[in-house]
Coordinates of C-alpha atoms in Angstrom, one line a residue:
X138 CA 24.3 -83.4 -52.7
X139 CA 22.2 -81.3 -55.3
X140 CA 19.2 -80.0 -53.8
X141 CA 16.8 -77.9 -56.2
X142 CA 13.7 -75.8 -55.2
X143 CA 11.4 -75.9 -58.1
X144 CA 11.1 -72.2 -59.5
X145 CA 7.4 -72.8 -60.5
X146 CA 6.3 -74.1 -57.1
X147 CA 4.8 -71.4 -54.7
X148 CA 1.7 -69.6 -54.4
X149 CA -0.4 -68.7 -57.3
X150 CA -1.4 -65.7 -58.2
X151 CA -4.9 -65.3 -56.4
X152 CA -3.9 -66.6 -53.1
X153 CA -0.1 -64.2 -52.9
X154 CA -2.6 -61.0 -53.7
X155 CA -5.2 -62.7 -50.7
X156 CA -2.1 -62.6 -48.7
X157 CA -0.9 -59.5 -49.4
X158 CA -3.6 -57.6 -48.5
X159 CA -4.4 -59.7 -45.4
X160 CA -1.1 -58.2 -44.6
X161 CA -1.2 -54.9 -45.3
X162 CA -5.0 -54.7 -43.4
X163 CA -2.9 -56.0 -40.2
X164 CA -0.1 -53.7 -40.8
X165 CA -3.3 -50.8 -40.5
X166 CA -3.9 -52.4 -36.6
X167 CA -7.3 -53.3 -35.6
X168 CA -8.9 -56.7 -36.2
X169 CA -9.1 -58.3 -39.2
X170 CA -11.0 -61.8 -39.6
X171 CA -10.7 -64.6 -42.6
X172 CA -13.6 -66.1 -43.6
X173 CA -12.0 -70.2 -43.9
X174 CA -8.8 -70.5 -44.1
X175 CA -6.5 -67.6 -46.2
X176 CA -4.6 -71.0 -48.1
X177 CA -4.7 -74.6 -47.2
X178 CA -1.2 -74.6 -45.7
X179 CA -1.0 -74.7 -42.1
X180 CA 2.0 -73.3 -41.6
X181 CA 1.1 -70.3 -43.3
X182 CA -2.3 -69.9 -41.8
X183 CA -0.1 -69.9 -38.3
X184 CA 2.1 -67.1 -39.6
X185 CA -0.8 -64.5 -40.5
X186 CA -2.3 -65.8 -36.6
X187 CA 0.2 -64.7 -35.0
X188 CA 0.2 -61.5 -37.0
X189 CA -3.6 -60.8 -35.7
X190 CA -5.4 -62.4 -38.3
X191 CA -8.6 -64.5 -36.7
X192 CA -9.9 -67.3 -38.7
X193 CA -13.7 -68.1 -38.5
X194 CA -16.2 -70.2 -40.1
X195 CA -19.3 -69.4 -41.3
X196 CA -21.6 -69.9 -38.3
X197 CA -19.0 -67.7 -36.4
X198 CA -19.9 -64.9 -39.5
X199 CA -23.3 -64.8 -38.6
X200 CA -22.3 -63.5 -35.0
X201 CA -20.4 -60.8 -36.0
X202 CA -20.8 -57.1 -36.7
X203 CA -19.1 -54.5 -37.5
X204 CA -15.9 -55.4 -38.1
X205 CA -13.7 -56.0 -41.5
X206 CA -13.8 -60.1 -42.4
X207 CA -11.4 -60.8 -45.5
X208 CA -12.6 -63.2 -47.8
X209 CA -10.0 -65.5 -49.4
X210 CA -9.0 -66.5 -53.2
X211 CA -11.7 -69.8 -53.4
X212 CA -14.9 -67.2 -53.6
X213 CA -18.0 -67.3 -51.7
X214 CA -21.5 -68.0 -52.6
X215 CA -24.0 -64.7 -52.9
X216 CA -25.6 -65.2 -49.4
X217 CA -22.4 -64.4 -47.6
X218 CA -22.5 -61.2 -49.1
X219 CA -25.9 -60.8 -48.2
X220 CA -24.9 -61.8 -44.2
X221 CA -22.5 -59.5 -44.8
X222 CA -24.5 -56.1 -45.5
X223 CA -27.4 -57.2 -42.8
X224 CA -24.1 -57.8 -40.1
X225 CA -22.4 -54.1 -41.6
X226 CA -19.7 -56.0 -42.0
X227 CA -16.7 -54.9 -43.8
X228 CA -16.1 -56.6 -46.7
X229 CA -12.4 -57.3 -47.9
X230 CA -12.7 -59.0 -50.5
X231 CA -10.0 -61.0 -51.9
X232 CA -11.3 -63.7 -54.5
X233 CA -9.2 -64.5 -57.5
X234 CA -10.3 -62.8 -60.3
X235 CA -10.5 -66.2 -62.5
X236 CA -12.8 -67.6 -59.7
X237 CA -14.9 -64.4 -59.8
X238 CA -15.0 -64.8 -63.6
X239 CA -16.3 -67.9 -63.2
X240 CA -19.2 -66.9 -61.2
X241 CA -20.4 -64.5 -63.3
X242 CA -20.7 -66.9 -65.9
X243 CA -22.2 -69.1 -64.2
X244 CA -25.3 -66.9 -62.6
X245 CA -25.8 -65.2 -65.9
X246 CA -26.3 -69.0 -67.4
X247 CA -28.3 -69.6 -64.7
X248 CA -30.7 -66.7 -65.2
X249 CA -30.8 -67.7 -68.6
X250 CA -32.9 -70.5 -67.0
X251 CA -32.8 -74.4 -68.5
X252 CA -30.8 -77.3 -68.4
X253 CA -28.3 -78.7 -66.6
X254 CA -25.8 -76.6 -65.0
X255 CA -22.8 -78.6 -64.3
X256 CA -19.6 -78.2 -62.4
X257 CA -16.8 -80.7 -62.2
X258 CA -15.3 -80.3 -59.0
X259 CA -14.9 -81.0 -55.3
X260 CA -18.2 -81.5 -53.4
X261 CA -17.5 -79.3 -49.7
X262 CA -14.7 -77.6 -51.6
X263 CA -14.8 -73.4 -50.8
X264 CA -14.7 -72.5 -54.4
X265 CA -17.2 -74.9 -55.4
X266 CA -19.9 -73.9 -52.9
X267 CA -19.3 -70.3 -54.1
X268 CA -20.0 -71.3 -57.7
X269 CA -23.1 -73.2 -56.8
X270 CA -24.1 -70.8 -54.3
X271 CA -24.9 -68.7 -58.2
X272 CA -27.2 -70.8 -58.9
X273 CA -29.4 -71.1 -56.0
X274 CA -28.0 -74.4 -54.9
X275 CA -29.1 -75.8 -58.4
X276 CA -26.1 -77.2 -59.9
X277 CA -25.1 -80.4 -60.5
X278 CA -21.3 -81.4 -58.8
X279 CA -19.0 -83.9 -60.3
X280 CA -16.1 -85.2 -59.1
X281 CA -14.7 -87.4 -61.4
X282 CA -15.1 -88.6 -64.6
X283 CA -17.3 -91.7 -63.3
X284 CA -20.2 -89.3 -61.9
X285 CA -20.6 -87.8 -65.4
X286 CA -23.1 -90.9 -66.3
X287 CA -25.8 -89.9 -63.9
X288 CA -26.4 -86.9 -65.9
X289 CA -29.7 -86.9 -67.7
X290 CA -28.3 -86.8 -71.5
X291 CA -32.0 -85.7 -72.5
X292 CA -31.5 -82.1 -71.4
X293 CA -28.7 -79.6 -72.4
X294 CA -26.1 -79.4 -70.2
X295 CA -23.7 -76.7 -69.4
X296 CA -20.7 -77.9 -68.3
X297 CA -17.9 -75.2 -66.4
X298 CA -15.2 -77.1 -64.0
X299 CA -13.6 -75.8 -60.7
X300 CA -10.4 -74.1 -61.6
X301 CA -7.9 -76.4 -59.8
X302 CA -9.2 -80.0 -61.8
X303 CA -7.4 -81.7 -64.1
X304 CA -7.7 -80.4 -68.0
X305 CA -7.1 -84.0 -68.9
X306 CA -10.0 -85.3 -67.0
X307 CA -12.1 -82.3 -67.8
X308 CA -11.4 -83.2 -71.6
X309 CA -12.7 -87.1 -71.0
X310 CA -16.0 -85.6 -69.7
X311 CA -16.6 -83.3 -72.5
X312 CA -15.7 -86.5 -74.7
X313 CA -18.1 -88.7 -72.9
X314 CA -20.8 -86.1 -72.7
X315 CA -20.9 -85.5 -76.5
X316 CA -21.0 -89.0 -76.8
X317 CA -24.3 -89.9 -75.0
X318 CA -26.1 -86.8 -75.4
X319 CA -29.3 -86.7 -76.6
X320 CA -29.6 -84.9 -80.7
X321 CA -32.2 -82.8 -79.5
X322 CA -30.4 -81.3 -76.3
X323 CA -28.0 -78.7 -76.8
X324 CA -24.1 -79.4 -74.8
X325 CA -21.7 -76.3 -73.9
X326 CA -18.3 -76.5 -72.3
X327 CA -16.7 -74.1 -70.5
X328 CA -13.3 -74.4 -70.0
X329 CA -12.7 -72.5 -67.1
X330 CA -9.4 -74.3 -65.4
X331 CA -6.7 -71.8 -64.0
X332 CA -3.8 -71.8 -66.8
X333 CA -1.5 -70.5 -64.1
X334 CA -2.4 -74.2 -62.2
X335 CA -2.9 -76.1 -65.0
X336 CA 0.1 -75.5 -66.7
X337 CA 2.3 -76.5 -63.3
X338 CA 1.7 -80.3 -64.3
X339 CA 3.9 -80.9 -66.8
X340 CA 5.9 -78.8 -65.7
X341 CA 6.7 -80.4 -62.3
X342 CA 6.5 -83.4 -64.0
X343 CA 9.7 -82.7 -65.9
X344 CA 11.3 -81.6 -62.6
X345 CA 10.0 -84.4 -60.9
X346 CA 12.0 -87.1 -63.0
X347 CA 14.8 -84.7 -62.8
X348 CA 16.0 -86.2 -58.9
X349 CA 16.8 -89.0 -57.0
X350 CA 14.6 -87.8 -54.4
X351 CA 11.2 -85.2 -54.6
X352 CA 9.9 -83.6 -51.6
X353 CA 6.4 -82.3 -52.0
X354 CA 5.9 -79.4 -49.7
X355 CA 1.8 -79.1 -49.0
X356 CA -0.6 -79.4 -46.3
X357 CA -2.9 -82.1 -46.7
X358 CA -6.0 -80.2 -47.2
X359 CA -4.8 -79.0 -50.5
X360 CA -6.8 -79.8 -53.2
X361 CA -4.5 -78.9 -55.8
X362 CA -1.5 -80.1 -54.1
X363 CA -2.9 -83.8 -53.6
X364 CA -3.2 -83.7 -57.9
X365 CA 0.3 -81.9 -58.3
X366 CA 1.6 -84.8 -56.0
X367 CA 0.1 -87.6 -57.6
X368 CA 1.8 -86.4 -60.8
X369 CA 4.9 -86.3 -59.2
X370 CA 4.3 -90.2 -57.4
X371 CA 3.8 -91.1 -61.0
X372 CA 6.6 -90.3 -62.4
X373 CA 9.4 -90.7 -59.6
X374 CA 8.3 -93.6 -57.3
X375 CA 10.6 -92.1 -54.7
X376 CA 8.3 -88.9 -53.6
X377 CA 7.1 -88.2 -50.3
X378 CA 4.7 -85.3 -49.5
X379 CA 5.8 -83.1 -46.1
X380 CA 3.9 -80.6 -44.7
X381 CA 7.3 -79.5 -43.3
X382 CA 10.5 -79.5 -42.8
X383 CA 10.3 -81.8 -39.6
X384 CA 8.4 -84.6 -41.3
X385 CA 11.8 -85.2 -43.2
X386 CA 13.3 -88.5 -42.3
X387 CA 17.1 -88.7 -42.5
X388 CA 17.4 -92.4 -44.2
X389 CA 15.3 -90.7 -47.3
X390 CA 18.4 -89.4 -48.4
X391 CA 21.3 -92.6 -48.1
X392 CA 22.3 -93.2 -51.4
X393 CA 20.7 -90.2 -52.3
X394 CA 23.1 -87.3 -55.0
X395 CA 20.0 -84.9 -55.8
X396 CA 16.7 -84.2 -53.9
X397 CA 13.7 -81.7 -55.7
X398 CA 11.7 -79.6 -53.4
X399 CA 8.3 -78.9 -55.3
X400 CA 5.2 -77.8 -53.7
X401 CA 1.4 -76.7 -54.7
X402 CA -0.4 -73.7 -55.2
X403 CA -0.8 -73.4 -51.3
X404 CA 3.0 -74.0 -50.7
X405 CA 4.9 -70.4 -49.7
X406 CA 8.2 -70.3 -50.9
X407 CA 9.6 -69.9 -47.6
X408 CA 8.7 -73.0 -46.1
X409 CA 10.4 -75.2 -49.3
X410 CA 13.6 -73.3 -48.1
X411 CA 13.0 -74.0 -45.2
X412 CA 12.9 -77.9 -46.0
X413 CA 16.1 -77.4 -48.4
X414 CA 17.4 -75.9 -45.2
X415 CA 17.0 -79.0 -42.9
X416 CA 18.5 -81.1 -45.9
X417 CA 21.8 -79.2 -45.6
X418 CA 22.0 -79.3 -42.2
X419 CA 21.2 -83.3 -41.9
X420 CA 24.4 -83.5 -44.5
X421 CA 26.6 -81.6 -41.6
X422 CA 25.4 -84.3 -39.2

């Protein structure tokens, strides 16, 4: 049996440098919180535990003082800065530099005052709270393409997206928006999707129709992952999303000559060998 990991599956670039220096702060000693989870992969999360790192919420913030809280890739709204400083907390701060690009654009629209700020993206999701958090809790959240309708096409609208959505979806928006606004508003989109994510769809679409089998590697709460999946359903019926290797079941592979490991953003690279590795050892059987 062939069994391929896909070479474009794995963390992205924001959430291996979150990692990294999570790391290298517990490699110093002391205590080091995270502020959410570090990446929406279990597994992972339960690696970094058990290498001191202490995962809180934000009421748990509020408690603390002095001590060093690491916040991850998504981003965080200003007032957690602001908790921050009043607690003389430690700030380490480890938001992906497109998501802190997008922030800035966003609060300096803001300030600009007018309109209709706009953000396609997932309502509750870290990085979106950040990015409305810029505006004083004044943007308008969309999460699909049906929501764009209750916009009121009378006044401009500024239109950014979360950096995980999908660029075709984002592209029916614009398309709808500049079809129903009014000629005396003004309409501005912002593509701000993550290239390094965005690009991983047709690409692991391609390796996707490439096997018998696919097994997408991801923990549920993924955002991304639950798109990259989806892509993957659609174009090989026969993929199943696993968290891990022990959610493989052994009559997946009867009849089966080549299985694709694939995973999301979230995925580590260790944990898809890991599934490759209970594949070979199920052939031994």
């Amino acid at each position: 049996m062939i069994i391929e990991i896909d070479n474009g599956s794995g963390f992205c670039f924001g959430v291996t440098t979150a990692i990294k220096k999570a790391e290298e702060e517990l490699a110093q000693g002391g205590t080091l919180y995270c502020l959410g989870d570090i990446v929406h992969n279990g597994m992972e999360c339960e690696r970094l535990r058990q290498m001191g790192l202490i995962t809180i919420n934000h009421d748990d913030l509020r408690d603390l003082h002095d001590v060093k809280v690491l916040l991850r890739a998504h981003g965080e709204p200003p007032a957690t800065y602001e908790l921050a400083r009043r607690n003389n907390i430690e700030i380490i701060d480890a938001t992906c530099p497109v998501v802190l690009k997008l922030q800035k654009r966003i609060k300096e629209q803001y300030e600009l005052g007018g309109g209709q700020i706009v953000i396609f993206g997932k309502k509750g999701h870290a990085e979106v709270l950040g990015l409305v958090g810029q505006t004083q809790s004044n943007a308008i959240v969309i999460e699909n393409f049906d929501e764009v309708k209750k916009l009121d096409f009378s006044r401009d609208i500024y239109l950014y997206s979360q950096t995980t959505k999908s660029l075709d979806e984002f592209h029916r928006i614009i398309d709808y928006i500049q079809g129903h606004i009014s000629p005396t508003a003004t309409f501005q989109s912002f593509d701000t999707i993550c290239r390094s994510v965005a690009n991983r769809m047709p690409n692991i679409s391609q390796f996707a129709t490439r096997h018998d089998l696919i097994l997408f590697v991801c923990g549920r709460k993924s955002s991304n992952g639950k798109v990259l999946f989806g892509e993957c359903l659609r174009v090989n019926p026969n993929t199943h999303l696993i968290e891990g290797p022990e959610e493989i079941e052994p009559e997946w592979l009867t009849g089966i000559s080549s299985v694709g490991i694939c995973g999301a953003t979230s995925t580590p690279k260790w944990l898809m060998e890991q599934c490759r590795d209970a594949i070979m050892q199920m052939e031994m059987i």
